[in-house]
PDB file of C-alpha atoms in Angstrom:
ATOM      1  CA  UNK A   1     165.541  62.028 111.014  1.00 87.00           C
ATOM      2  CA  UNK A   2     164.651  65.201 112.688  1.00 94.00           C
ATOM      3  CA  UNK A   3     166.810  67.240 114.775  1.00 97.00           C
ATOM      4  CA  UNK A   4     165.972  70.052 117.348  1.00 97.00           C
ATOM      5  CA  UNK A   5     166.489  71.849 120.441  1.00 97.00           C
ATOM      6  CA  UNK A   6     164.666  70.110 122.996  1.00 98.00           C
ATOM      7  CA  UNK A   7     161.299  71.596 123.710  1.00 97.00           C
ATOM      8  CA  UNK A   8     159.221  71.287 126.963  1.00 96.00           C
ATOM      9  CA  UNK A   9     156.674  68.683 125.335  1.00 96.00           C
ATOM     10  CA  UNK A  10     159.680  66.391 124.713  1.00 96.00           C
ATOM     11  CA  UNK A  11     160.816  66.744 127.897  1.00 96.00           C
ATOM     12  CA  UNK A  12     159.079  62.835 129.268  1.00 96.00           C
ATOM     13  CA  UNK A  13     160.488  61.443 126.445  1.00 96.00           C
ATOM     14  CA  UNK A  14     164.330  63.053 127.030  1.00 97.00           C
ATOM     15  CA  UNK A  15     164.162  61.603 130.475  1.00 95.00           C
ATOM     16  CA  UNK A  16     163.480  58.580 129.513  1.00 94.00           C
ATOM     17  CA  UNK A  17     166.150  58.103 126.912  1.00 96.00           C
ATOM     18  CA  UNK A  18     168.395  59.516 129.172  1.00 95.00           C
ATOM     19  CA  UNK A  19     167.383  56.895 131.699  1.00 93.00           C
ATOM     20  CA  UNK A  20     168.635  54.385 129.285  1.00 93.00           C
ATOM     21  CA  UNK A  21     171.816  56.134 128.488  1.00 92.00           C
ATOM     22  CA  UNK A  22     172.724  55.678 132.127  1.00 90.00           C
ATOM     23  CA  UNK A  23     171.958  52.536 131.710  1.00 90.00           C
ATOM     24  CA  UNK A  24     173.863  51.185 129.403  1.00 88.00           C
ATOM     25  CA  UNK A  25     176.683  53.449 130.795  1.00 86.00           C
ATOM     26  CA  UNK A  26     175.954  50.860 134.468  1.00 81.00           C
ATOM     27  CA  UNK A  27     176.034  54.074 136.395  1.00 80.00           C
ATOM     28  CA  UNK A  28     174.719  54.469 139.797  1.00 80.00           C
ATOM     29  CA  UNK A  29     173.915  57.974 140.025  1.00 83.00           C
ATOM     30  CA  UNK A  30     170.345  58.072 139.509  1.00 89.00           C
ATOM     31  CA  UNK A  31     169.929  59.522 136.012  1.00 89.00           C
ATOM     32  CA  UNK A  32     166.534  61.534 137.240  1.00 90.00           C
ATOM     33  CA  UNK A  33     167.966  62.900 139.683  1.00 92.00           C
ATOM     34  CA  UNK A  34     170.858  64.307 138.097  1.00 91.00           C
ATOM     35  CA  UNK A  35     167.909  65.718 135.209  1.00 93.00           C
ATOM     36  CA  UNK A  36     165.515  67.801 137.320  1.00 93.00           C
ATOM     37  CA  UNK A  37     168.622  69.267 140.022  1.00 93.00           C
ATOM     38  CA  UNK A  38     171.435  70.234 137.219  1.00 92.00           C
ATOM     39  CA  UNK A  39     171.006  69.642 133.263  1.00 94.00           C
ATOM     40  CA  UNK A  40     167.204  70.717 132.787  1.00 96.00           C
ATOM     41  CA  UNK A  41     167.555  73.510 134.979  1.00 95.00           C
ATOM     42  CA  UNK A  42     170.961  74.674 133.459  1.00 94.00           C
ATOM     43  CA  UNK A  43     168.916  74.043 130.203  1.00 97.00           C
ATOM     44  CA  UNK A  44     166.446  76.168 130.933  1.00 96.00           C
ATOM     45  CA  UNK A  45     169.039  78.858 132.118  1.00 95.00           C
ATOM     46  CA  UNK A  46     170.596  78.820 128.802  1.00 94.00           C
ATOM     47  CA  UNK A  47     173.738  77.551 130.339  1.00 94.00           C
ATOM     48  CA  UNK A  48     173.649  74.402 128.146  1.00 96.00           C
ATOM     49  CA  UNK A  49     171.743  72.868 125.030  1.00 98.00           C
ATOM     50  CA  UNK A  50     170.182  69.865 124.478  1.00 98.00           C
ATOM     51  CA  UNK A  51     169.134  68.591 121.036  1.00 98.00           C
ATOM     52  CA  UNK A  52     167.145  65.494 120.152  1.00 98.00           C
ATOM     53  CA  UNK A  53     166.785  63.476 117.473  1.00 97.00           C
ATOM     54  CA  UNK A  54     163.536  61.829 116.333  1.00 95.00           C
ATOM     55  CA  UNK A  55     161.712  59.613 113.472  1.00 93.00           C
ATOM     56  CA  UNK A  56     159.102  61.468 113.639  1.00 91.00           C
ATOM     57  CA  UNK A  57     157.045  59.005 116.227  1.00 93.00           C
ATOM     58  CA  UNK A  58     159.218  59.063 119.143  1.00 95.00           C
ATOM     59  CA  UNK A  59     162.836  60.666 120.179  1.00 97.00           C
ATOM     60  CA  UNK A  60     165.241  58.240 119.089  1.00 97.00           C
ATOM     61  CA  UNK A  61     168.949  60.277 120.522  1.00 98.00           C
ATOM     62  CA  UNK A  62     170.072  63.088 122.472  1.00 98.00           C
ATOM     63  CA  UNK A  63     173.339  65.533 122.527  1.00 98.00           C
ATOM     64  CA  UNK A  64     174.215  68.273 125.553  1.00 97.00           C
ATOM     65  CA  UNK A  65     176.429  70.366 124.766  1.00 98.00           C
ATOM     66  CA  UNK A  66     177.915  73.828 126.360  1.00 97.00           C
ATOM     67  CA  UNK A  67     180.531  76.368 125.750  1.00 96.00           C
ATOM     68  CA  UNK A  68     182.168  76.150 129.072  1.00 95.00           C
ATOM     69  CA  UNK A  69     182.211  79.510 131.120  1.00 93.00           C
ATOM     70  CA  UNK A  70     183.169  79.726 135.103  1.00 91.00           C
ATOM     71  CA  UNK A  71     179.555  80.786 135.636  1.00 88.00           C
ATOM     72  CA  UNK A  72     178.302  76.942 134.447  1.00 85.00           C
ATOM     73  CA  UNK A  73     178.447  73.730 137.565  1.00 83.00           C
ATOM     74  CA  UNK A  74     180.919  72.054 134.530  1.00 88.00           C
ATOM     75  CA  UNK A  75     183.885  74.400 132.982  1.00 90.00           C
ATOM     76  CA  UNK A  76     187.115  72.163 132.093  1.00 92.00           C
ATOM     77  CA  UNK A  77     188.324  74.107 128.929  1.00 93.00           C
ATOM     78  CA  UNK A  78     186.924  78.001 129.651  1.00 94.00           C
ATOM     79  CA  UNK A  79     185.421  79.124 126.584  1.00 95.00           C
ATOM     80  CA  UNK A  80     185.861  75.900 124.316  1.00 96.00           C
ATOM     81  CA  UNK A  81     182.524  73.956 123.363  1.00 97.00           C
ATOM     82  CA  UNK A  82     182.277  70.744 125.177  1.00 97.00           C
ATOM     83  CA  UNK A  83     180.332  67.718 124.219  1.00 98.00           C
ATOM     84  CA  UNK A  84     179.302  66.610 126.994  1.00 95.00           C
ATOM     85  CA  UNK A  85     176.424  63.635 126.473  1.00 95.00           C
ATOM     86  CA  UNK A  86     175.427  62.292 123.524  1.00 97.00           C
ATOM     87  CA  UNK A  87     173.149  58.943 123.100  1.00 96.00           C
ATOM     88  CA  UNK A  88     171.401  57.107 120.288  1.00 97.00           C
ATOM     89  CA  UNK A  89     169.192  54.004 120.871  1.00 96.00           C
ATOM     90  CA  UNK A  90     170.789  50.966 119.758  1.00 94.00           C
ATOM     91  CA  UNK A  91     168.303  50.167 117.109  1.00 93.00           C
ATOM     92  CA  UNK A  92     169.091  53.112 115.553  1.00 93.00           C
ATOM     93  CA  UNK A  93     172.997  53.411 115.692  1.00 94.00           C
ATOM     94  CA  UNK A  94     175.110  53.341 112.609  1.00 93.00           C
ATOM     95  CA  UNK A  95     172.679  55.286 110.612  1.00 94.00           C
ATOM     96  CA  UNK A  96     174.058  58.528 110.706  1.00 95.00           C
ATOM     97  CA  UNK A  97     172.217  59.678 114.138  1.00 96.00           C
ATOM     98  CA  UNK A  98     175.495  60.536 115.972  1.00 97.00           C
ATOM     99  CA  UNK A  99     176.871  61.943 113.769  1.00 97.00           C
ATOM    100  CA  UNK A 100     174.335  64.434 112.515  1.00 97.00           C
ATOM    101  CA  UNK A 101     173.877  65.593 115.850  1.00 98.00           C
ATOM    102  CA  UNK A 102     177.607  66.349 116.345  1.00 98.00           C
ATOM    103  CA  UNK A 103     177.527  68.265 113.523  1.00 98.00           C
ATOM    104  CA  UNK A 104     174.257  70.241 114.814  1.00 98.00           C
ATOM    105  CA  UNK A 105     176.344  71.130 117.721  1.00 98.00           C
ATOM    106  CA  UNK A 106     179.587  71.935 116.227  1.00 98.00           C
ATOM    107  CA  UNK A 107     177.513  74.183 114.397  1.00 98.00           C
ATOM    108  CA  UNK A 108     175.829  76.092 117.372  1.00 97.00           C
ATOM    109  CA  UNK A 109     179.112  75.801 119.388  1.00 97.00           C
ATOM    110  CA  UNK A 110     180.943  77.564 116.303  1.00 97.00           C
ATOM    111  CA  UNK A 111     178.067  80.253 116.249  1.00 97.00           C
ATOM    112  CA  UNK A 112     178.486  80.898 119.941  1.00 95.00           C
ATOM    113  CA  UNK A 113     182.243  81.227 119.470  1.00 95.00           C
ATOM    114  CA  UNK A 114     183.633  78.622 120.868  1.00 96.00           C
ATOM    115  CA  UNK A 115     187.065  78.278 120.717  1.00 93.00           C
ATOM    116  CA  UNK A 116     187.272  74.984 120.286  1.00 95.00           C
ATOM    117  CA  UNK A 117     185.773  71.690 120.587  1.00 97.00           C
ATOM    118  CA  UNK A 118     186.546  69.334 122.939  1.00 97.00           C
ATOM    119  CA  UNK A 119     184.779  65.965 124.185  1.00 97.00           C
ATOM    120  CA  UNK A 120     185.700  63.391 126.820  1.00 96.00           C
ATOM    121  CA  UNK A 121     184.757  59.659 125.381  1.00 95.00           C
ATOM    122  CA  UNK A 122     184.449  56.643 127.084  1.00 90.00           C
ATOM    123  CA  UNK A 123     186.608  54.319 125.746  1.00 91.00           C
ATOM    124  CA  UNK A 124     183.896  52.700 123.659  1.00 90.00           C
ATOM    125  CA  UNK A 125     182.757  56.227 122.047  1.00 93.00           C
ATOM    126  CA  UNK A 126     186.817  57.050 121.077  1.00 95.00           C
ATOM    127  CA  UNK A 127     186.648  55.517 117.527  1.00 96.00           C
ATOM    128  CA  UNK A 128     183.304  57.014 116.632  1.00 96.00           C
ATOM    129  CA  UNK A 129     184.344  60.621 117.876  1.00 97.00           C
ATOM    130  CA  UNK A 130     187.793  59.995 115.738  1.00 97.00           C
ATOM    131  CA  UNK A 131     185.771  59.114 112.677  1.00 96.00           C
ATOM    132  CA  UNK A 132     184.523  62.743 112.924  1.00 97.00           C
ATOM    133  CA  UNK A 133     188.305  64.494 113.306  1.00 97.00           C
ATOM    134  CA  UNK A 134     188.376  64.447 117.057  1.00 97.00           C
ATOM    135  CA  UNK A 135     192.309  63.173 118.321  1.00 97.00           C
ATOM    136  CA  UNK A 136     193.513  62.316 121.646  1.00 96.00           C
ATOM    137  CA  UNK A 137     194.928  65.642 122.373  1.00 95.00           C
ATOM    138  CA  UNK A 138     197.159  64.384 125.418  1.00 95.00           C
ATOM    139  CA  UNK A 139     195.255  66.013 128.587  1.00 94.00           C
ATOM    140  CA  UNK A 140     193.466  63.921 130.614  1.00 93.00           C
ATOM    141  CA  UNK A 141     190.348  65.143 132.738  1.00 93.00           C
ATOM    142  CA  UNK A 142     190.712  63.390 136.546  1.00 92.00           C
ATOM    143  CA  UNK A 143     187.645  64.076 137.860  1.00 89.00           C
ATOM    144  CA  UNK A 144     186.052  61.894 135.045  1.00 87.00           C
ATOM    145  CA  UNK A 145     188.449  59.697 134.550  1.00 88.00           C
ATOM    146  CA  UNK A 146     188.649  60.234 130.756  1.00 91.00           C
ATOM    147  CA  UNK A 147     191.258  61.653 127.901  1.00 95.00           C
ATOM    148  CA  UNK A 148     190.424  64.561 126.245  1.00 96.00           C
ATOM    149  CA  UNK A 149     189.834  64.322 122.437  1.00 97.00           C
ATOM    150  CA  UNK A 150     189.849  67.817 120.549  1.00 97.00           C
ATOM    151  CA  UNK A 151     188.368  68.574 117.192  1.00 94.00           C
ATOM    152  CA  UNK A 152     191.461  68.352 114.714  1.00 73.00           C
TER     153      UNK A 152
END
């Protein structure tokens, strides 16, 4: 396993993986859409970062990430980091993918400064982000729908 900052040849292969994360999330924004109007361009603006994961053939999982600042479309917790997406295939969960890439970006999120790390989960993500010493920290985000989890 291989993990990077996403680079501009990767970029078919990112939007198709994050195709299927919408997918499996049974979302009806249109996951393309939502690509080439706000996260590559805020990716390319340095406003957020995108890692990938790969086996050395093809890209195999994805994590965005941010410290969130006023000046970015997405600021909930000013100046925490914010994990914001993360995906793995299904044939290659439970090896170790997620939570690698967590780490990557608690690592860049820590070098930025961040003063904290925060994620919001979908219900089915809460036990995997609290197997890495994330808690329900008892705020809840409305405009997602979604309880905040903080990095214990």
């Amino acid at each position: 396993m291989n993990i990077s900052a996403l680079e501009k040849k990767d970029y078919a292969a990112f939007r198709l993986l994050f195709a299927a994360y919408y997918e499996e999330l049974d979302c009806e924004d249109d996951p393309l859409h939502l690509l080439d109007e706000y996260i590559i361009p805020d990716y390319e603006e340095g406003l957020l970062h995108i890692a990938v994961s790969d086996d050395g053939q093809r890209l195999t999982a994805f994590i965005i990430y941010q410290t969130d600042d006023p000046v970015n479309d997405w600021c909930f917790k000013d100046g925490c980091g914010d994990i914001r997406e993360i995906y793995v295939l299904k044939e290659e969960r439970r090896k170790g993918t997620g939570s690698a890439l967590v780490k990557f970006a608690e690592d860049g999120l820590e070098a930025e400064g961040a003063s904290g790390i925060y994620t919001l989960p979908t219900e089915d993500a809460e036990a995997f982000f609290m197997s890495l010493g994330y808690s329900d920290c008892g705020e809840y985000c409305e405009e997602l729908d979604n309880k905040v989890f903080m990095k214990s």
